[in-house]
Short mmCIF file of C-alpha atoms in Angstrom, two decimals:
data_model
loop_
_atom_site.label_atom_id
_atom_site.label_comp_id
_atom_site.label_asym_id
_atom_site.label_seq_id
_atom_site.Cartn_x
_atom_site.Cartn_y
_atom_site.Cartn_z
CA MET A 8 0.00 0.00 0.00
CA GLU A 9 2.80 2.43 0.87
CA SER A 10 4.61 1.81 -2.41
CA ARG A 11 1.40 2.20 -4.39
CA VAL A 12 0.60 5.49 -2.66
CA ALA A 13 4.09 6.78 -3.49
CA ALA A 14 3.63 5.74 -7.12
CA ILE A 15 0.23 7.47 -7.34
CA ALA A 16 1.67 10.65 -5.85
CA ALA A 17 4.51 10.56 -8.38
CA GLY A 18 2.06 10.12 -11.27
CA GLU A 19 3.39 6.64 -11.99
CA ALA A 20 0.33 4.56 -11.05
CA ARG A 21 -3.45 4.76 -11.11
CA GLU A 22 -5.69 5.08 -8.09
CA LEU A 23 -6.60 1.77 -6.49
CA VAL A 24 -9.02 0.23 -3.99
CA TRP A 25 -8.25 -3.13 -2.40
CA LEU A 26 -11.06 -5.22 -0.94
CA VAL A 27 -9.45 -7.61 1.57
CA GLU A 28 -10.27 -9.89 4.49
CA HIS A 29 -7.83 -10.22 7.39
CA PRO A 30 -7.16 -12.96 9.92
CA PRO A 31 -8.16 -11.90 13.45
CA LEU A 32 -6.05 -8.93 14.59
CA TYR A 33 -6.18 -5.55 16.27
CA THR A 34 -4.77 -2.36 14.77
CA ALA A 35 -3.89 0.81 16.63
CA GLY A 36 -4.26 4.18 14.96
CA VAL A 37 -2.25 7.25 15.85
CA SER A 38 -4.73 8.26 18.58
CA ALA A 39 -4.88 4.82 20.25
CA ARG A 40 -4.79 4.83 24.05
CA ALA A 41 -2.95 1.99 25.79
CA GLY A 42 -5.84 1.44 28.19
CA ASP A 43 -8.20 0.69 25.31
CA LEU A 44 -6.32 -2.53 24.53
CA LEU A 45 -8.17 -4.71 27.03
CA ASP A 46 -6.68 -8.09 26.07
CA PRO A 47 -3.23 -7.60 24.49
CA THR A 48 -2.58 -11.34 24.13
CA ARG A 49 -5.84 -12.29 22.41
CA PHE A 50 -4.80 -11.42 18.83
CA PRO A 51 -1.74 -9.86 17.18
CA VAL A 52 -1.63 -6.09 17.56
CA PHE A 53 -0.33 -3.92 14.71
CA ARG A 54 0.60 -0.27 15.05
CA SER A 55 -0.74 1.71 12.13
CA GLY A 56 -0.20 5.20 10.77
CA ARG A 57 -3.90 5.69 10.07
CA GLY A 58 -6.10 8.04 12.00
CA GLY A 59 -8.26 6.79 14.84
CA GLN A 60 -7.82 4.43 17.76
CA PHE A 61 -8.03 0.64 18.20
CA THR A 62 -10.09 -1.45 15.86
CA TYR A 63 -10.55 -5.12 15.03
CA HIS A 64 -10.21 -6.80 11.66
CA GLY A 65 -11.03 -10.42 10.98
CA PRO A 66 -12.90 -13.03 8.94
CA GLY A 67 -16.36 -11.93 7.86
CA GLN A 68 -15.39 -8.29 7.73
CA ARG A 69 -14.71 -6.47 4.47
CA VAL A 70 -11.80 -4.06 4.66
CA ALA A 71 -11.35 -1.58 1.81
CA TYR A 72 -7.97 0.11 1.45
CA VAL A 73 -8.62 3.28 -0.52
CA MET A 74 -5.75 4.87 -2.45
CA LEU A 75 -7.19 7.97 -4.11
CA ASP A 76 -5.46 11.09 -5.40
CA LEU A 77 -7.03 14.08 -3.67
CA SER A 78 -4.79 16.47 -5.57
CA VAL A 79 -7.11 15.87 -8.55
CA ARG A 80 -10.28 15.14 -6.55
CA GLY A 81 -10.10 18.25 -4.38
CA ARG A 82 -7.77 18.87 -1.47
CA ASP A 83 -10.45 18.82 1.20
CA VAL A 84 -9.95 16.25 3.96
CA ARG A 85 -13.34 16.82 5.59
CA ARG A 86 -15.11 16.43 2.27
CA PHE A 87 -13.16 13.24 1.60
CA VAL A 88 -14.19 11.68 4.92
CA GLN A 89 -17.79 12.70 4.24
CA ALA A 90 -17.52 11.01 0.84
CA LEU A 91 -16.29 7.80 2.51
CA GLN A 92 -19.27 7.95 4.86
CA ALA A 93 -21.63 8.51 1.93
CA TRP A 94 -20.08 5.52 0.14
CA LEU A 95 -20.68 3.24 3.11
CA ILE A 96 -24.21 4.54 3.70
CA ASP A 97 -25.09 4.02 0.03
CA ALA A 98 -23.65 0.49 0.09
CA LEU A 99 -25.55 -0.35 3.27
CA ALA A 100 -28.79 0.98 1.77
CA ARG A 101 -28.32 -1.43 -1.13
CA LEU A 102 -28.00 -4.20 1.47
CA GLY A 103 -31.17 -3.17 3.32
CA VAL A 104 -29.59 -1.15 6.15
CA ALA A 105 -30.25 2.46 7.11
CA GLY A 106 -26.75 3.64 8.01
CA GLU A 107 -26.28 7.01 9.66
CA VAL A 108 -23.52 9.31 10.88
CA ARG A 109 -23.45 10.83 14.34
CA GLU A 110 -21.95 14.14 15.39
CA GLY A 111 -18.67 13.57 17.22
CA ARG A 112 -18.46 9.90 16.24
CA VAL A 113 -16.51 8.53 13.29
CA GLY A 114 -17.94 5.71 11.21
CA VAL A 115 -21.43 4.59 10.25
CA TRP A 116 -24.07 3.61 12.79
CA VAL A 117 -27.39 1.77 12.84
CA THR A 118 -30.27 1.84 15.28
CA GLN A 119 -30.92 -1.70 16.43
CA ALA A 120 -33.76 -3.12 18.49
CA GLY A 121 -32.91 -5.15 21.57
CA PRO A 122 -34.70 -8.24 22.98
CA ALA A 123 -36.85 -6.17 25.34
CA GLY A 124 -37.85 -3.66 22.69
CA GLU A 125 -35.21 -1.12 23.63
CA THR A 126 -33.06 0.46 20.92
CA ALA A 127 -29.31 0.96 20.71
CA GLU A 128 -26.97 2.70 18.32
CA ASN A 129 -24.28 0.31 17.15
CA LYS A 130 -21.40 0.78 14.75
CA ILE A 131 -21.48 -1.29 11.57
CA ALA A 132 -18.66 0.37 9.63
CA ALA A 133 -15.44 2.13 10.63
CA ILE A 134 -13.25 4.71 8.92
CA GLY A 135 -9.53 5.27 9.48
CA VAL A 136 -7.49 7.04 6.81
CA LYS A 137 -4.21 8.85 6.31
CA LEU A 138 -2.99 11.18 3.57
CA ARG A 139 0.50 11.44 2.14
CA ARG A 140 1.19 14.01 -0.57
CA TRP A 141 -2.60 14.22 -0.94
CA VAL A 142 -2.97 10.50 -1.69
CA SER A 143 -5.15 8.55 0.74
CA PHE A 144 -4.40 5.17 2.23
CA HIS A 145 -5.84 2.82 4.83
CA GLY A 146 -9.61 3.16 4.53
CA VAL A 147 -12.83 1.60 5.80
CA SER A 148 -14.20 -1.64 7.20
CA LEU A 149 -17.73 -3.00 7.05
CA ASN A 150 -18.98 -5.73 9.37
CA ALA A 151 -20.62 -8.42 7.26
CA ALA A 152 -20.47 -11.46 9.56
CA PRO A 153 -17.44 -11.19 11.86
CA ASP A 154 -17.39 -12.77 15.31
CA LEU A 155 -18.58 -9.75 17.28
CA ASP A 156 -17.10 -11.21 20.49
CA HIS A 157 -13.66 -10.50 19.00
CA PHE A 158 -14.27 -6.78 19.50
CA GLY A 159 -14.25 -7.48 23.25
CA GLY A 160 -10.47 -7.33 23.48
CA ILE A 161 -10.47 -3.59 22.76
CA VAL A 162 -12.52 -0.46 23.26
CA PRO A 163 -13.47 -0.08 19.57
CA CYS A 164 -12.49 3.40 18.36
CA GLY A 165 -12.43 4.55 21.98
CA VAL A 166 -16.23 4.40 22.27
CA THR A 167 -17.55 2.73 25.44
CA GLU A 168 -21.22 3.75 25.43
CA HIS A 169 -22.12 2.08 22.13
CA GLY A 170 -21.59 -1.38 20.67
CA VAL A 171 -20.85 -2.93 17.31
CA THR A 172 -23.09 -4.90 14.98
CA SER A 173 -23.03 -6.60 11.60
CA LEU A 174 -25.21 -7.45 8.64
CA ALA A 175 -25.52 -11.00 10.00
CA ALA A 176 -26.63 -9.70 13.42
CA LEU A 177 -29.30 -7.67 11.63
CA GLY A 178 -30.53 -10.81 9.88
CA LEU A 179 -29.38 -9.71 6.41
CA ASP A 180 -27.38 -11.25 3.58
CA ALA A 181 -23.79 -11.09 4.86
CA ARG A 182 -21.98 -12.94 2.08
CA LEU A 183 -18.88 -11.02 1.04
CA PRO A 184 -19.61 -11.23 -2.72
CA THR A 185 -22.95 -9.55 -2.02
CA VAL A 186 -21.24 -6.90 0.12
CA ASP A 187 -18.60 -6.33 -2.57
CA ALA A 188 -21.22 -5.80 -5.25
CA ALA A 189 -22.91 -3.15 -3.10
CA LEU A 190 -19.58 -1.48 -2.32
CA ARG A 191 -18.60 -1.35 -5.98
CA ALA A 192 -21.93 0.08 -7.10
CA ALA A 193 -21.97 2.68 -4.32
CA PHE A 194 -18.34 3.65 -4.98
CA ALA A 195 -19.19 4.43 -8.59
CA GLU A 196 -22.01 6.71 -7.43
CA VAL A 197 -19.81 8.65 -4.99
CA PHE A 198 -16.31 8.59 -6.50
CA GLY A 199 -16.77 7.55 -10.13
CA ALA A 200 -16.61 4.45 -12.30
CA THR A 201 -14.11 1.70 -11.58
CA THR A 202 -12.40 -1.05 -13.55
CA PRO A 203 -11.42 -4.46 -12.16
CA GLY A 204 -7.79 -4.77 -11.08
CA GLU A 205 -5.37 -7.43 -9.93
CA PRO A 206 -5.85 -8.64 -6.34
CA PRO A 207 -3.23 -7.56 -3.77
CA LEU A 208 -0.39 -9.98 -3.15
#
């Protein structure tokens, strides 16, 4: 990813989005607090240069690494993050989910009914990006059908008063090919048309 970003910035490579699935692991962004790593021996922990705090990646979660050239798309970081949110919300809508943003909270949230009829706001998609020479890297993650218990080893994104959820927990189609189709269609609406590329090594 780092070498691709450098090549894009130098005008030697095209923009690229990778759709990947990780083994179970935790990543720490530049704002991660040591106390938010509740179980440091549960999974490998990787320090990352992206924005944000601790997050979990693992099977059943779609991670999208987004390498876009903001020098040609507009050098506006806030607008870029809003575009990422719009992308995820559009993709979720195609999957039958009403995703929303919340003031002061990064990511995309859903209102979910509990067993006693109560409602809760839970995160279904996270955002953590970095820019170098106006080229973005790192990106977003969307919970299709991960093991939600795996989030228990961290305070996800530093948020203690809200939980996490997934398409599977909402009773929806959580197959990654279905999720990918929604992500691709929504990306074209927000950022422009794409062409298939080679998978990352």
